[in-house]
Tab-separated table of C-alpha atoms in Angstrom:
chain	number	residue	atom	x	y	z
W	183	LEU	CA	10.006	21.734	25.626
W	184	LEU	CA	9.529	18.005	27.394
W	185	PRO	CA	12.543	14.973	26.911
W	186	GLY	CA	11.572	13.569	25.178
W	187	LEU	CA	8.771	14.977	22.802
W	188	VAL	CA	10.204	14.830	19.240
W	189	ARG	CA	6.860	17.172	17.493
W	190	ILE	CA	3.954	19.367	18.278
W	191	GLN	CA	1.209	19.623	15.900
W	192	ARG	CA	-0.632	22.215	16.516
W	193	SER	CA	-5.047	22.713	14.440
W	194	LEU	CA	-7.051	26.076	13.946
W	195	GLU	CA	-10.779	25.381	13.582
W	196	ILE	CA	-11.694	27.220	9.746
W	197	ASN	CA	-14.783	27.550	8.483
W	198	SER	CA	-14.964	24.047	6.390
W	199	PRO	CA	-15.550	20.184	7.294
W	200	PRO	CA	-13.494	17.933	8.342
W	201	VAL	CA	-10.220	16.654	6.317
W	202	GLY	CA	-8.826	13.180	6.319
W	203	VAL	CA	-5.262	12.184	6.570
W	204	PRO	CA	-3.276	14.072	3.316
W	205	ILE	CA	-1.759	9.720	3.830
W	206	GLN	CA	-2.799	6.796	4.837
W	207	ILE	CA	-1.919	3.168	3.991
W	208	PHE	CA	-4.072	-0.107	5.882
W	209	LEU	CA	-2.547	-3.562	5.788
W	210	TYR	CA	-4.813	-6.454	5.997
W	211	GLY	CA	-3.597	-9.794	7.130
W	212	GLU	CA	-4.401	-12.428	10.153
W	213	ASP	CA	0.182	-12.911	11.319
W	214	GLY	CA	0.285	-10.317	13.657
W	215	ALA	CA	4.580	-10.464	12.858
W	216	ALA	CA	3.793	-10.267	9.259
W	217	LEU	CA	2.087	-6.951	9.718
W	218	ARG	CA	3.874	-5.423	11.658
W	219	ALA	CA	7.755	-6.758	9.475
W	220	THR	CA	5.149	-4.761	6.859
W	221	ALA	CA	4.391	-2.161	8.442
W	222	GLY	CA	8.148	-1.312	9.302
W	223	ARG	CA	8.563	-1.529	5.796
W	224	VAL	CA	5.699	0.548	4.607
W	225	LYS	CA	7.516	3.356	6.734
W	226	MET	CA	10.957	3.235	5.236
W	227	ALA	CA	9.272	2.740	1.377
W	228	LEU	CA	7.304	6.409	1.960
W	229	GLN	CA	10.807	8.433	4.261
W	230	GLY	CA	12.084	8.127	0.746
W	231	ILE	CA	9.226	10.123	-0.763
W	232	ALA	CA	10.830	14.163	-1.026
W	233	SER	CA	6.818	15.472	-0.484
W	234	ILE	CA	5.665	12.385	2.970
W	235	GLU	CA	6.408	14.550	6.586
W	236	HIS	CA	5.485	12.520	9.765
W	237	ILE	CA	5.251	9.174	9.019
W	238	SER	CA	3.681	7.836	11.986
W	239	ASP	CA	4.562	4.088	13.494
W	240	PRO	CA	1.395	2.113	14.316
W	241	MET	CA	3.563	0.633	16.988
W	242	GLU	CA	4.596	3.183	18.546
W	243	ASP	CA	1.334	3.795	20.591
W	244	GLY	CA	1.592	0.036	22.189
W	245	ILE	CA	2.539	-2.553	24.739
W	246	THR	CA	5.266	-4.582	25.576
W	247	GLU	CA	3.830	-8.373	25.895
W	248	ARG	CA	5.433	-11.121	26.678
W	249	VAL	CA	3.760	-13.574	24.290
W	250	LEU	CA	4.435	-17.932	25.094
W	251	LYS	CA	6.094	-19.763	22.020
W	252	VAL	CA	5.408	-22.889	22.644
W	253	ASP	CA	6.735	-26.493	21.585
W	254	SER	CA	4.703	-28.820	19.667
W	255	LYS	CA	6.634	-32.077	20.958
W	256	GLN	CA	6.716	-31.130	24.793
W	257	LEU	CA	2.760	-30.217	24.249
W	258	GLY	CA	2.595	-33.678	22.390
W	259	HIS	CA	4.620	-35.607	25.102
W	260	TYR	CA	2.039	-33.800	28.074
W	261	GLY	CA	-0.777	-34.182	26.837
W	262	LEU	CA	-1.491	-30.560	26.253
W	263	SER	CA	-2.940	-27.953	23.273
W	264	SER	CA	-2.036	-24.300	23.064
W	265	ASP	CA	-5.995	-23.706	23.642
W	266	LEU	CA	-5.802	-25.282	26.212
W	267	VAL	CA	-2.500	-23.797	27.905
W	268	ALA	CA	-3.423	-20.318	26.880
W	269	GLY	CA	-7.144	-20.963	28.695
W	270	LEU	CA	-4.540	-22.587	32.263
W	271	LEU	CA	-2.829	-19.317	31.784
W	272	ARG	CA	-5.565	-16.838	31.651
W	273	THR	CA	-7.020	-18.825	34.699
W	274	SER	CA	-3.999	-18.145	36.570
W	275	ILE	CA	-3.858	-14.802	35.995
W	276	THR	CA	-6.834	-13.101	35.263
W	277	GLY	CA	-8.949	-15.765	36.063
W	278	THR	CA	-12.281	-17.579	34.285
W	279	ARG	CA	-15.355	-15.626	34.678
W	280	VAL	CA	-18.322	-19.105	35.068
W	281	GLY	CA	-20.906	-16.431	36.107
W	282	LYS	CA	-22.535	-14.267	38.091
W	283	LEU	CA	-24.030	-13.503	41.640
W	284	ASP	CA	-26.939	-11.826	42.564
W	285	TYR	CA	-24.976	-9.589	45.720
W	286	GLY	CA	-27.513	-7.599	47.960
W	287	ASP	CA	-28.090	-4.519	44.418
W	288	GLU	CA	-25.819	-4.982	42.422
W	289	MET	CA	-24.592	-8.334	40.083
W	290	VAL	CA	-21.102	-9.530	41.264
W	291	ASP	CA	-18.984	-11.580	38.332
W	292	VAL	CA	-18.029	-14.849	39.306
W	293	TYR	CA	-14.084	-15.582	38.444
W	294	VAL	CA	-12.287	-19.361	38.713
W	295	THR	CA	-8.485	-18.834	39.202
W	296	SER	CA	-6.340	-21.918	40.256
W	297	GLY	CA	-4.212	-21.991	43.589
W	298	ASN	CA	-0.963	-21.297	41.986
W	299	THR	CA	-1.559	-17.327	41.695
W	300	GLN	CA	2.395	-15.944	43.090
W	301	GLN	CA	4.252	-17.316	40.288
W	302	PRO	CA	1.715	-17.300	36.977
W	303	THR	CA	3.710	-17.265	34.607
W	304	ASN	CA	6.525	-19.536	36.354
W	305	VAL	CA	4.421	-22.643	36.408
W	306	LEU	CA	1.303	-24.563	35.393
W	307	ALA	CA	-1.400	-26.382	36.929
W	308	LEU	CA	-3.468	-28.413	34.770
W	309	PRO	CA	-7.080	-29.845	35.131
W	310	SER	CA	-5.627	-33.185	36.857
W	311	GLY	CA	-3.688	-31.239	39.835
W	312	ASP	CA	0.020	-32.221	38.081
W	313	ILE	CA	1.928	-28.385	38.225
W	314	ILE	CA	4.390	-28.587	35.671
W	315	PRO	CA	7.013	-25.573	34.950
W	316	ILE	CA	5.915	-23.737	31.975
W	317	GLY	CA	9.643	-23.762	31.031
W	318	GLU	CA	8.987	-26.668	29.054
W	319	LEU	CA	6.663	-26.110	27.327
W	320	GLY	CA	7.606	-23.226	25.505
W	321	ASP	CA	9.987	-20.207	26.086
W	322	PHE	CA	7.807	-16.473	26.804
W	323	VAL	CA	9.258	-13.928	24.006
W	324	GLU	CA	8.182	-9.495	25.166
W	325	GLN	CA	7.743	-8.400	22.279
W	326	SER	CA	5.519	-4.975	20.916
W	327	SER	CA	1.664	-5.499	19.753
W	328	ALA	CA	-0.783	-3.439	19.178
W	329	ASN	CA	-2.559	-1.142	21.990
W	330	ALA	CA	-5.841	-2.822	20.617
W	331	VAL	CA	-6.872	-5.836	17.523
W	332	ASN	CA	-8.383	-3.632	14.192
W	333	ARG	CA	-10.259	-5.951	11.959
W	334	PHE	CA	-12.501	-4.397	9.459
W	335	GLN	CA	-14.666	-6.762	7.113
W	336	GLY	CA	-13.338	-10.379	9.403
W	337	ARG	CA	-9.447	-8.835	8.277
W	338	ARG	CA	-6.948	-7.577	10.629
W	339	TYR	CA	-5.458	-4.619	10.004
W	340	VAL	CA	-2.631	-1.798	11.456
W	341	SER	CA	-2.970	1.483	9.474
W	342	VAL	CA	0.194	4.387	8.426
W	343	THR	CA	-0.649	7.610	8.057
W	344	ALA	CA	1.484	10.611	7.127
W	345	GLU	CA	1.801	14.503	5.666
W	346	VAL	CA	2.239	16.045	3.118
W	347	ASP	CA	4.412	18.989	2.036
W	348	GLU	CA	2.464	20.292	-0.370
W	349	SER	CA	5.165	22.821	-1.470
W	350	MET	CA	7.124	19.961	-2.920
W	351	MET	CA	4.654	17.606	-4.461
W	352	SER	CA	0.778	17.806	-4.753
W	353	ILE	CA	-1.222	14.907	-2.967
W	354	HIS	CA	-1.983	14.051	-6.408
W	355	GLN	CA	2.022	13.337	-7.503
W	356	THR	CA	2.169	12.276	-3.748
W	357	HIS	CA	0.096	8.889	-4.046
W	358	ARG	CA	0.801	8.283	-7.072
W	359	GLU	CA	4.133	7.748	-6.211
W	360	ILE	CA	3.434	5.748	-2.949
W	361	GLU	CA	1.492	3.514	-5.566
W	362	ARG	CA	5.118	2.858	-7.633
W	363	VAL	CA	7.134	2.205	-4.350
W	364	LEU	CA	4.574	0.155	-2.466
W	365	ASP	CA	5.149	-2.707	-4.476
W	366	ASP	CA	5.009	-6.731	-4.111
W	367	THR	CA	8.255	-6.632	-3.392
W	368	ILE	CA	7.476	-4.945	0.106
W	369	LEU	CA	4.645	-6.315	0.954
W	370	LEU	CA	5.194	-10.276	2.659
W	371	PRO	CA	3.174	-13.357	2.801
W	372	GLY	CA	-0.732	-13.456	4.258
W	373	VAL	CA	-0.579	-9.160	4.280
W	374	SER	CA	-2.511	-6.582	1.160
W	375	PHE	CA	-2.482	-2.702	1.459
W	376	ASP	CA	-5.255	-0.350	1.035
W	377	GLN	CA	-4.538	3.251	0.160
W	378	GLN	CA	-6.862	5.631	1.430
W	379	GLY	CA	-6.216	8.635	2.631
W	380	GLU	CA	-7.296	12.982	1.405
W	381	PHE	CA	-7.371	12.093	-2.067
W	382	THR	CA	-8.966	8.874	-2.182
W	383	GLU	CA	-12.195	10.418	-0.506
W	384	THR	CA	-12.014	13.321	-2.693
W	385	ARG	CA	-11.647	11.051	-5.614
W	386	GLN	CA	-14.388	8.993	-4.303
W	387	SER	CA	-16.729	12.135	-3.553
W	388	LEU	CA	-15.929	13.464	-7.664
W	389	ALA	CA	-16.172	10.620	-9.035
W	390	SER	CA	-20.348	10.547	-7.787
W	391	MET	CA	-20.812	14.161	-8.125
W	392	ILE	CA	-19.782	13.525	-11.767
W	393	GLN	CA	-22.211	10.336	-11.941
W	394	ALA	CA	-25.098	12.835	-10.231
W	395	ALA	CA	-23.974	15.396	-13.497
W	396	PHE	CA	-24.833	13.145	-15.683
W	397	ILE	CA	-27.889	11.613	-14.649
W	398	GLY	CA	-28.819	15.513	-14.495
W	399	LEU	CA	-27.783	16.106	-17.761
W	400	GLY	CA	-30.096	13.421	-19.092
W	401	LEU	CA	-33.175	14.499	-17.186
W	402	SER	CA	-32.182	18.278	-18.803
W	403	TYR	CA	-32.079	16.243	-21.861
W	404	LEU	CA	-35.312	15.256	-22.609
W	405	ILE	CA	-37.364	17.753	-21.019
W	406	LEU	CA	-35.579	19.733	-23.227
W	407	THR	CA	-35.963	17.888	-25.978
W	408	LEU	CA	-39.894	18.085	-25.097
W	409	LEU	CA	-40.278	21.712	-25.025
W	410	PHE	CA	-38.125	22.343	-28.224
W	411	ARG	CA	-40.596	19.214	-29.938
W	412	SER	CA	-36.726	18.364	-31.638
W	413	PHE	CA	-33.242	16.875	-30.976
W	414	LEU	CA	-30.527	18.922	-32.275
W	415	GLN	CA	-31.995	21.864	-30.514
W	416	PRO	CA	-31.482	20.734	-26.891
W	417	VAL	CA	-27.461	19.481	-26.825
W	418	LEU	CA	-27.740	23.530	-29.123
W	419	VAL	CA	-28.364	24.665	-25.030
W	420	LEU	CA	-26.252	22.084	-23.679
W	421	LEU	CA	-23.334	23.209	-24.895
W	422	ALA	CA	-23.673	26.296	-22.688
W	423	ILE	CA	-21.670	24.648	-20.489
W	424	PRO	CA	-18.342	23.882	-21.576
W	425	LEU	CA	-18.377	27.232	-22.405
W	426	ALA	CA	-18.731	27.665	-19.222
W	427	TYR	CA	-16.204	25.474	-17.724
W	428	MET	CA	-13.814	26.481	-20.397
W	429	GLY	CA	-14.122	29.945	-17.900
W	430	VAL	CA	-13.627	28.557	-15.084
W	431	VAL	CA	-9.906	26.985	-16.197
W	432	TRP	CA	-9.284	29.707	-17.582
W	433	GLY	CA	-9.857	31.824	-14.091
W	434	MET	CA	-8.283	29.158	-12.500
W	435	THR	CA	-5.011	29.117	-14.405
W	436	LEU	CA	-5.229	33.000	-13.861
W	437	SER	CA	-5.489	32.869	-10.757
W	438	ASN	CA	-2.901	30.673	-9.950
W	439	GLN	CA	-5.668	28.530	-7.889
W	440	SER	CA	-6.437	24.561	-8.708
W	441	LEU	CA	-9.340	23.231	-9.208
W	442	THR	CA	-10.326	21.251	-6.066
W	443	LEU	CA	-13.452	19.209	-4.874
W	444	LEU	CA	-15.445	21.880	-3.480
W	445	GLY	CA	-14.503	24.188	-6.548
W	446	PHE	CA	-17.282	21.045	-9.125
W	447	VAL	CA	-19.779	21.439	-6.717
W	448	GLY	CA	-19.966	25.309	-8.131
W	449	VAL	CA	-19.469	23.762	-11.785
W	450	VAL	CA	-22.377	21.216	-10.897
W	451	GLY	CA	-24.356	25.099	-9.253
W	452	LEU	CA	-23.242	26.376	-12.491
W	453	ILE	CA	-25.112	24.294	-14.745
W	454	GLY	CA	-28.669	25.007	-13.646
W	455	ILE	CA	-27.493	28.868	-14.449
W	456	VAL	CA	-25.651	28.847	-17.872
W	457	ILE	CA	-28.649	25.841	-19.807
W	458	ASN	CA	-31.142	28.848	-18.259
W	459	ASP	CA	-29.388	31.679	-20.146
W	460	ALA	CA	-29.061	29.654	-23.502
W	461	LEU	CA	-32.722	28.088	-23.097
W	462	VAL	CA	-34.572	32.288	-23.281
W	463	TRP	CA	-32.439	33.191	-26.496
W	464	VAL	CA	-33.155	29.798	-27.910
W	465	THR	CA	-36.932	30.167	-27.645
W	466	PHE	CA	-36.570	33.566	-28.445
W	467	TYR	CA	-34.819	32.384	-31.299
W	468	ASN	CA	-37.968	29.548	-31.964
W	469	GLN	CA	-40.132	32.973	-31.350
W	470	SER	CA	-38.613	34.976	-34.418
W	471	ARG	CA	-38.118	32.337	-36.562
W	472	ALA	CA	-41.387	31.184	-36.787
W	473	SER	CA	-42.594	34.905	-37.266
W	474	GLY	CA	-40.608	33.867	-40.350
W	475	ILE	CA	-37.810	35.406	-41.110
W	476	SER	CA	-34.502	33.584	-42.317
W	477	ALA	CA	-32.558	31.922	-40.010
W	478	ALA	CA	-29.285	34.731	-39.658
W	479	ASP	CA	-31.759	37.715	-39.117
W	480	ALA	CA	-33.532	35.878	-36.723
W	481	ALA	CA	-30.029	34.884	-34.830
W	482	VAL	CA	-28.966	38.661	-35.208
W	483	ASP	CA	-32.736	39.561	-33.546
W	484	ALA	CA	-32.661	37.022	-30.095
W	485	VAL	CA	-28.783	38.402	-29.506
W	486	ALA	CA	-30.109	41.590	-29.316
W	487	LYS	CA	-33.032	41.559	-27.005
W	488	ARG	CA	-31.532	38.867	-25.097
W	489	PHE	CA	-27.946	40.775	-24.465
W	490	ARG	CA	-29.328	42.973	-21.141
W	491	PRO	CA	-31.702	40.246	-20.609
W	492	ILE	CA	-28.406	37.729	-20.308
W	493	TRP	CA	-26.516	40.171	-19.670
W	494	LEU	CA	-27.930	41.900	-16.342
W	495	THR	CA	-28.855	38.087	-14.610
W	496	THR	CA	-25.291	37.697	-15.183
W	497	ILE	CA	-24.059	41.089	-13.387
W	498	THR	CA	-25.988	40.399	-11.485
W	499	THR	CA	-25.603	37.271	-9.920
W	500	VAL	CA	-21.705	37.745	-10.087
W	501	GLY	CA	-22.706	41.054	-7.900
W	502	GLY	CA	-23.325	39.072	-5.421
W	503	LEU	CA	-20.722	36.034	-5.279
W	504	LEU	CA	-17.775	38.715	-5.079
W	505	PRO	CA	-17.507	38.759	-1.154
W	506	VAL	CA	-17.658	35.523	-0.876
W	507	SER	CA	-15.329	34.730	-3.574
W	508	LEU	CA	-13.343	38.281	-2.259
W	509	ALA	CA	-13.559	36.937	1.470
W	510	GLN	CA	-10.547	35.017	3.226
W	511	SER	CA	-12.723	33.561	6.044
W	512	ALA	CA	-15.124	32.510	3.466
W	513	GLY	CA	-14.185	29.099	3.278
W	514	ILE	CA	-15.290	26.799	1.154
W	515	ALA	CA	-17.765	29.101	0.188
W	516	SER	CA	-14.815	30.815	-1.744
W	517	ALA	CA	-13.771	28.659	-4.011
W	518	MET	CA	-17.537	26.969	-5.280
W	519	ALA	CA	-17.377	31.261	-6.129
W	520	ASP	CA	-14.840	31.649	-7.283
W	521	THR	CA	-15.783	28.741	-9.715
W	522	MET	CA	-19.182	30.281	-9.684
W	523	VAL	CA	-17.965	33.857	-11.386
W	524	TYR	CA	-15.484	32.470	-13.486
W	525	GLY	CA	-17.898	30.077	-15.504
W	526	LEU	CA	-20.208	32.682	-15.550
W	527	MET	CA	-18.352	35.783	-17.344
W	528	SER	CA	-17.049	33.052	-19.487
W	529	ALA	CA	-20.233	31.385	-20.501
W	530	SER	CA	-22.695	34.678	-21.608
W	531	LEU	CA	-20.436	36.266	-23.324
W	532	LEU	CA	-19.342	32.573	-25.461
W	533	LEU	CA	-23.323	31.915	-25.209
W	534	LEU	CA	-23.813	34.980	-27.444
W	535	LEU	CA	-21.006	34.750	-29.918
W	536	PHE	CA	-21.795	30.955	-29.727
W	537	LEU	CA	-25.015	29.957	-30.256
W	538	PRO	CA	-25.635	32.292	-33.654
W	539	VAL	CA	-23.020	30.576	-35.276
W	540	CYS	CA	-24.624	27.024	-33.874
W	541	VAL	CA	-28.345	27.759	-34.737
W	542	VAL	CA	-27.652	29.569	-38.835
W	543	ALA	CA	-25.440	26.977	-39.458
W	544	LEU	CA	-27.531	23.816	-37.811
W	545	ASP	CA	-30.607	25.605	-39.630
W	546	SER	CA	-28.064	26.033	-43.546
W	547	LEU	CA	-27.540	22.344	-42.880
W	548	SER	CA	-31.106	21.031	-42.961
W	549	ASN	CA	-32.414	23.684	-45.781
W	550	ASP	CA	-29.567	21.595	-47.981
W	551	LEU	CA	-30.867	17.944	-46.439
W	552	THR	CA	-34.087	19.151	-47.521
W	553	ARG	CA	-33.302	19.799	-51.132
W	554	PHE	CA	-31.153	16.680	-51.179
W	555	LYS	CA	-33.381	14.819	-50.952
W	556	SER	CA	-36.400	16.396	-52.166
W	557	GLY	CA	-34.245	15.891	-55.423
W	558	LEU	CA	-33.815	12.357	-54.903
W	559	LEU	CA	-37.634	11.906	-55.401
W	560	ARG	CA	-37.938	14.579	-57.917
W	561	GLN	CA	-36.031	11.834	-58.890
W	562	GLY	CA	-37.559	9.208	-58.448
W	563	ARG	CA	-41.055	10.456	-59.526
W	564	THR	CA	-40.204	10.373	-63.386
W	565	PRO	CA	-40.982	8.923	-65.694
W	566	ALA	CA	-39.354	7.294	-67.843
W	567	THR	CA	-39.328	7.603	-71.561
W	568	ILE	CA	-40.113	4.592	-73.988
W	569	ASP	CA	-39.603	4.769	-77.941
W	570	SER	CA	-42.654	3.572	-79.253
W	571	PRO	CA	-42.365	1.241	-82.974
W	572	ALA	CA	-41.473	2.506	-86.091
W	573	ALA	CA	-44.799	2.882	-88.319
W	574	PRO	CA	-45.176	-0.006	-91.268
W	575	PRO	CA	-43.807	2.069	-94.494
W	576	ALA	CA	-46.894	3.426	-96.654
W	577	GLN	CA	-48.292	0.485	-99.321
């Protein structure tokens, strides 16, 4: 190994999109010294979390620079300002670009430098021509600084990154622990922080996906309402979605898997398939009811005649997904295929048991409400009995 080598990191190409760093903390502030000090405190706090490893130091790849700490009283004595001193130092060391010159076939930058090129950090040439020792204006201090000044939306920031050992703690639990340990006592005045990383990106993607799923459910309910001309039957069709999700949870639990973001993509795709199965069953049930048979008989008849088409569709779909689900090299497709297989098997079984019970109960409730309403109407239409006056006695 090379002298001074601390860590070797290897990465393999996999059949999946690139992911961000598991842990990434951004520190914002305009004071570079405060940012560096806060970054050191954050690094020490992260070292106290057992699952975090390979913490990066934002200054480890920086450069050493000499910073002039000026004395404001001395600046006032010479009638100078910190901006003017910085400009004069820049002119002495690197020169100041004042324009361009057409030199043959190319344009050449024109720089103006002071005559003090031998010792630019020892003496300072003033615009009046006087030369004063820089030591009278302040002291040079060597410090480590980042090799670049990063800004986001106008704010200066540094970032601290780390990796997570998921055998000790999941990324979700690690982020919760980071939120607990990073409090106001670690942050110096003028410094704020924002926690990013793989988990945060996953959470944002999941939130947008859930929002899109609710929009899709709303549109599906509207279309089913127009199709069935009912407000309750579309709800029965949409109840197939929780049945599918139950199967996903059971399958993931039994196989000791975690529902990842890519697995949730499969759940969203599963919604359309299970709604289609429920739609086929409810449509056949309505046709049987239209022929004049009772709700219970129509439900049993729909199960008997739609059992084979629903399960044939499920078996062929699951058969096409199984090679992807079982393949080790399928990458992201494997997680989506797993959730779709578990959800389809569960929904196809529970749908044929759950929907008949729901439609019969709904029909019974509808009949009870109709009879109750009819009874109220009959009571309202019954005329009140008025006693006629007694006849006068005969003379």
